[in-house]
mmCIF file of C-alpha atoms in Angstrom:
data_model
loop_
_atom_site.group_PDB
_atom_site.id
_atom_site.type_symbol
_atom_site.label_atom_id
_atom_site.label_comp_id
_atom_site.label_asym_id
_atom_site.label_seq_id
_atom_site.Cartn_x
_atom_site.Cartn_y
_atom_site.Cartn_z
ATOM 1 C CA MET L 1 105.728 133.913 114.204
ATOM 2 C CA ILE L 2 105.504 136.810 111.900
ATOM 3 C CA LYS L 3 108.885 138.502 111.158
ATOM 4 C CA ASN L 4 107.939 141.065 108.602
ATOM 5 C CA ILE L 5 105.001 142.483 106.534
ATOM 6 C CA LYS L 6 105.933 143.554 103.056
ATOM 7 C CA LEU L 7 103.849 146.213 101.194
ATOM 8 C CA ASN L 8 103.549 145.945 97.438
ATOM 9 C CA LEU L 9 102.399 149.098 95.584
ATOM 10 C CA GLU L 10 103.818 148.443 92.157
ATOM 11 C CA ALA L 11 100.520 147.938 90.374
ATOM 12 C CA ILE L 12 99.016 151.076 91.693
ATOM 13 C CA GLU L 13 102.163 153.026 90.972
ATOM 14 C CA ALA L 14 102.030 151.769 87.445
ATOM 15 C CA LEU L 15 98.319 152.588 87.096
ATOM 16 C CA HIS L 16 98.979 156.065 88.550
ATOM 17 C CA PHE L 17 101.469 156.601 85.756
ATOM 18 C CA PHE L 18 98.927 155.316 83.248
ATOM 19 C CA TRP L 19 96.049 157.464 84.571
ATOM 20 C CA ILE L 20 98.176 160.576 84.286
ATOM 21 C CA ALA L 21 99.571 159.768 80.890
ATOM 22 C CA ALA L 22 96.214 158.840 79.540
ATOM 23 C CA SER L 23 94.595 162.037 80.857
ATOM 24 C CA GLU L 24 97.329 164.066 79.170
ATOM 25 C CA LYS L 25 96.874 162.059 75.914
ATOM 26 C CA ASP L 26 100.517 160.840 76.078
ATOM 27 C CA GLN L 27 101.502 157.559 74.377
ATOM 28 C CA VAL L 28 101.541 154.472 76.341
ATOM 29 C CA ASP L 29 103.112 151.404 74.880
ATOM 30 C CA GLU L 30 101.148 148.140 74.647
ATOM 31 C CA LYS L 31 103.878 146.353 76.492
ATOM 32 C CA PHE L 32 103.015 148.371 79.521
ATOM 33 C CA PHE L 33 99.663 146.707 79.537
ATOM 34 C CA HIS L 34 101.286 143.259 79.305
ATOM 35 C CA ASP L 35 103.760 144.067 82.135
ATOM 36 C CA LEU L 36 101.020 145.445 84.299
ATOM 37 C CA GLY L 37 98.915 142.246 83.692
ATOM 38 C CA GLU L 38 102.002 140.196 84.825
ATOM 39 C CA MET L 39 102.174 141.901 88.225
ATOM 40 C CA ASP L 40 101.175 139.871 91.226
ATOM 41 C CA ALA L 41 98.719 142.469 92.556
ATOM 42 C CA VAL L 42 96.901 142.078 89.213
ATOM 43 C CA LYS L 43 97.407 138.441 88.409
ATOM 44 C CA LEU L 44 96.041 137.343 91.707
ATOM 45 C CA VAL L 45 92.625 138.737 90.965
ATOM 46 C CA TYR L 46 92.298 136.830 87.700
ATOM 47 C CA ASP L 47 89.419 134.394 87.235
ATOM 48 C CA ASP L 48 87.434 132.789 84.443
ATOM 49 C CA GLU L 49 85.950 136.063 83.391
ATOM 50 C CA PHE L 50 88.858 138.549 84.052
ATOM 51 C CA ASN L 51 92.449 137.961 82.943
ATOM 52 C CA ALA L 52 95.462 139.563 81.292
ATOM 53 C CA GLU L 53 93.783 140.131 78.041
ATOM 54 C CA SER L 54 90.897 141.968 79.977
ATOM 55 C CA VAL L 55 93.376 144.315 81.494
ATOM 56 C CA ARG L 56 95.072 144.912 78.199
ATOM 57 C CA ARG L 57 91.755 145.578 76.235
ATOM 58 C CA ALA L 58 90.147 147.928 78.959
ATOM 59 C CA LEU L 59 93.377 150.042 79.447
ATOM 60 C CA SER L 60 94.001 150.008 75.735
ATOM 61 C CA ALA L 61 90.385 151.417 74.981
ATOM 62 C CA ILE L 62 90.957 154.100 77.605
ATOM 63 C CA LYS L 63 94.337 155.024 76.066
ATOM 64 C CA ASN L 64 92.764 155.130 72.616
ATOM 65 C CA ARG L 65 89.519 156.783 73.651
ATOM 66 C CA GLU L 66 87.622 153.974 72.120
ATOM 67 C CA PRO L 67 84.251 152.491 73.314
ATOM 68 C CA PHE L 68 84.680 149.332 75.393
ATOM 69 C CA SER L 69 82.548 146.325 75.478
ATOM 70 C CA GLY L 70 83.263 143.285 77.577
ATOM 71 C CA ASN L 71 81.820 141.146 80.191
ATOM 72 C CA LYS L 72 80.589 142.581 83.655
ATOM 73 C CA SER L 73 84.033 142.300 85.361
ATOM 74 C CA GLU L 74 85.907 143.894 82.467
ATOM 75 C CA ARG L 75 83.366 146.735 82.163
ATOM 76 C CA LYS L 76 83.813 147.447 85.952
ATOM 77 C CA PHE L 77 87.546 147.350 85.718
ATOM 78 C CA TRP L 78 87.283 149.806 82.807
ATOM 79 C CA ASN L 79 84.887 152.036 84.666
ATOM 80 C CA LEU L 80 86.973 152.090 87.850
ATOM 81 C CA ASN L 81 90.125 153.105 85.740
ATOM 82 C CA MET L 82 88.194 155.722 83.860
ATOM 83 C CA TRP L 83 87.059 157.221 87.174
ATOM 84 C CA ALA L 84 90.605 157.236 88.573
ATOM 85 C CA MET L 85 91.960 158.943 85.496
ATOM 86 C CA GLU L 86 89.170 161.630 85.480
ATOM 87 C CA ASP L 87 89.566 162.646 89.009
ATOM 88 C CA LEU L 88 93.339 162.766 89.490
ATOM 89 C CA GLU L 89 93.263 164.855 92.556
ATOM 90 C CA LEU L 90 91.086 162.381 94.408
ATOM 91 C CA THR L 91 93.196 159.545 93.080
ATOM 92 C CA ALA L 92 96.361 161.196 94.375
ATOM 93 C CA SER L 93 94.631 161.680 97.780
ATOM 94 C CA MET L 94 94.061 157.909 97.835
ATOM 95 C CA ILE L 95 97.654 157.136 96.736
ATOM 96 C CA MET L 96 99.647 159.307 99.166
ATOM 97 C CA PRO L 97 98.640 157.701 102.387
ATOM 98 C CA ILE L 98 99.362 154.213 101.184
ATOM 99 C CA LYS L 99 102.759 155.325 100.024
ATOM 100 C CA LYS L 100 103.456 156.594 103.549
ATOM 101 C CA LEU L 101 102.324 153.352 105.159
ATOM 102 C CA ASN L 102 104.704 151.695 107.554
ATOM 103 C CA LEU L 103 103.440 148.210 108.477
ATOM 104 C CA ASP L 104 106.376 147.403 110.829
ATOM 105 C CA ASN L 105 104.257 148.223 113.915
ATOM 106 C CA LEU L 106 101.672 145.757 112.786
ATOM 107 C CA VAL L 107 104.185 142.697 113.005
ATOM 108 C CA SER L 108 103.904 142.670 116.799
ATOM 109 C CA LYS L 109 100.122 143.140 116.801
ATOM 110 C CA VAL L 110 99.359 140.306 114.305
ATOM 111 C CA SER L 111 102.039 138.049 115.748
ATOM 112 C CA VAL L 112 99.822 137.565 118.937
ATOM 113 C CA ALA L 113 97.202 136.055 116.728
ATOM 114 C CA ASP L 114 97.136 132.332 116.262
ATOM 115 C CA ASN L 115 99.385 131.382 113.433
ATOM 116 C CA PRO L 116 98.493 127.758 112.424
ATOM 117 C CA LYS L 117 99.886 128.352 108.882
ATOM 118 C CA LYS L 118 103.342 129.153 110.194
ATOM 119 C CA TYR L 119 103.966 132.198 107.988
ATOM 120 C CA ASP L 120 106.918 134.314 108.786
ATOM 121 C CA THR L 121 106.197 136.934 106.152
ATOM 122 C CA LEU L 122 102.915 138.530 105.116
ATOM 123 C CA GLU L 123 102.383 140.535 101.945
ATOM 124 C CA VAL L 124 99.878 143.428 101.597
ATOM 125 C CA TYR L 125 99.055 144.456 98.087
ATOM 126 C CA PHE L 126 97.081 147.372 97.068
ATOM 127 C CA SER L 127 95.343 145.940 93.991
ATOM 128 C CA PRO L 128 93.058 147.239 91.208
ATOM 129 C CA ILE L 129 90.338 144.669 92.214
ATOM 130 C CA HIS L 130 87.119 145.178 90.286
ATOM 131 C CA ASP L 131 84.754 143.550 92.665
ATOM 132 C CA ASP L 132 85.685 142.454 96.164
ATOM 133 C CA GLU L 133 86.877 144.813 98.977
ATOM 134 C CA PHE L 134 89.703 142.410 99.703
ATOM 135 C CA ARG L 135 90.885 138.961 98.952
ATOM 136 C CA ILE L 136 93.279 136.576 100.904
ATOM 137 C CA ILE L 137 95.326 134.223 98.966
ATOM 138 C CA GLU L 138 97.751 132.243 101.134
ATOM 139 C CA ASN L 139 100.035 134.756 103.078
ATOM 140 C CA LYS L 140 98.821 137.623 100.736
ATOM 141 C CA LEU L 141 96.384 140.216 101.539
ATOM 142 C CA LEU L 142 94.984 142.048 98.466
ATOM 143 C CA ILE L 143 93.125 145.272 99.265
ATOM 144 C CA ASN L 144 90.854 146.849 96.589
ATOM 145 C CA PHE L 145 92.631 150.271 95.961
ATOM 146 C CA PHE L 146 89.347 151.615 94.557
ATOM 147 C CA ARG L 147 87.649 151.201 97.955
ATOM 148 C CA ILE L 148 89.893 153.706 99.767
ATOM 149 C CA ARG L 149 88.133 156.705 100.960
ATOM 150 C CA THR L 150 89.904 159.887 102.085
ATOM 151 C CA SER L 151 88.678 163.053 103.708
ATOM 152 C CA PHE L 152 89.762 166.379 102.754
ATOM 153 C CA VAL L 153 88.578 167.604 106.129
ATOM 154 C CA ASP L 154 90.524 165.589 108.661
ATOM 155 C CA ASP L 155 93.054 163.499 106.695
ATOM 156 C CA SER L 156 91.298 160.228 107.736
ATOM 157 C CA VAL L 157 91.832 157.339 105.382
ATOM 158 C CA LEU L 158 89.169 154.519 105.506
ATOM 159 C CA ILE L 159 88.053 151.402 103.838
ATOM 160 C CA GLY L 160 84.391 151.065 104.563
ATOM 161 C CA ASP L 161 84.102 152.522 107.975
ATOM 162 C CA VAL L 162 87.416 151.363 109.340
ATOM 163 C CA GLU L 163 90.619 153.412 109.503
ATOM 164 C CA LEU L 164 93.144 152.061 107.031
ATOM 165 C CA GLU L 165 95.823 150.681 109.507
ATOM 166 C CA LYS L 166 93.150 149.102 111.611
ATOM 167 C CA TYR L 167 91.582 147.479 108.603
ATOM 168 C CA ILE L 168 95.019 146.119 107.430
ATOM 169 C CA GLU L 169 95.607 144.726 110.962
ATOM 170 C CA GLU L 170 92.128 143.130 111.076
ATOM 171 C CA LYS L 171 92.579 141.470 107.664
ATOM 172 C CA LEU L 172 96.103 140.298 108.452
ATOM 173 C CA ILE L 173 94.789 138.472 111.396
ATOM 174 C CA GLU L 174 92.305 136.808 109.046
ATOM 175 C CA VAL L 175 95.168 135.734 106.753
ATOM 176 C CA LEU L 176 96.685 133.799 109.746
ATOM 177 C CA LYS L 177 93.538 131.832 110.486
#
């Protein structure tokens, strides 16, 4: 039975700091890139082509306003971070609703789903994923922050065509299967 759902925004909050600092040409220490690369929301997306060094190189190039070359995954990560930094108003409109998320009401909704893995805690990460819309790793749901769509008209928050909380609920049920 699911007892709680934890929300982890630390990587997105750190990146938000970076996007603002980089856009204002403030200095960002290289240790920041290392620390970011060690956060679970970032580490869990690593593969053969994308790792902590990829994160460091891409963000360092942004900070130093240098051209960037890398493999396809690294270039996509660089591009998404450039986009987030260049439109801080849109980026803020994506961050605010996830900071207000309260997933407590989803505990009872996902608990009715079959739970053969016997997890009692689920974790939801908003992650700077460079390719997938989401990933499931054990009891963790990683949602690609860059896939959030907000409306300035009606305050709706979507991933794809699904309202954010409904999307999280559906994916958490997948975690349990």
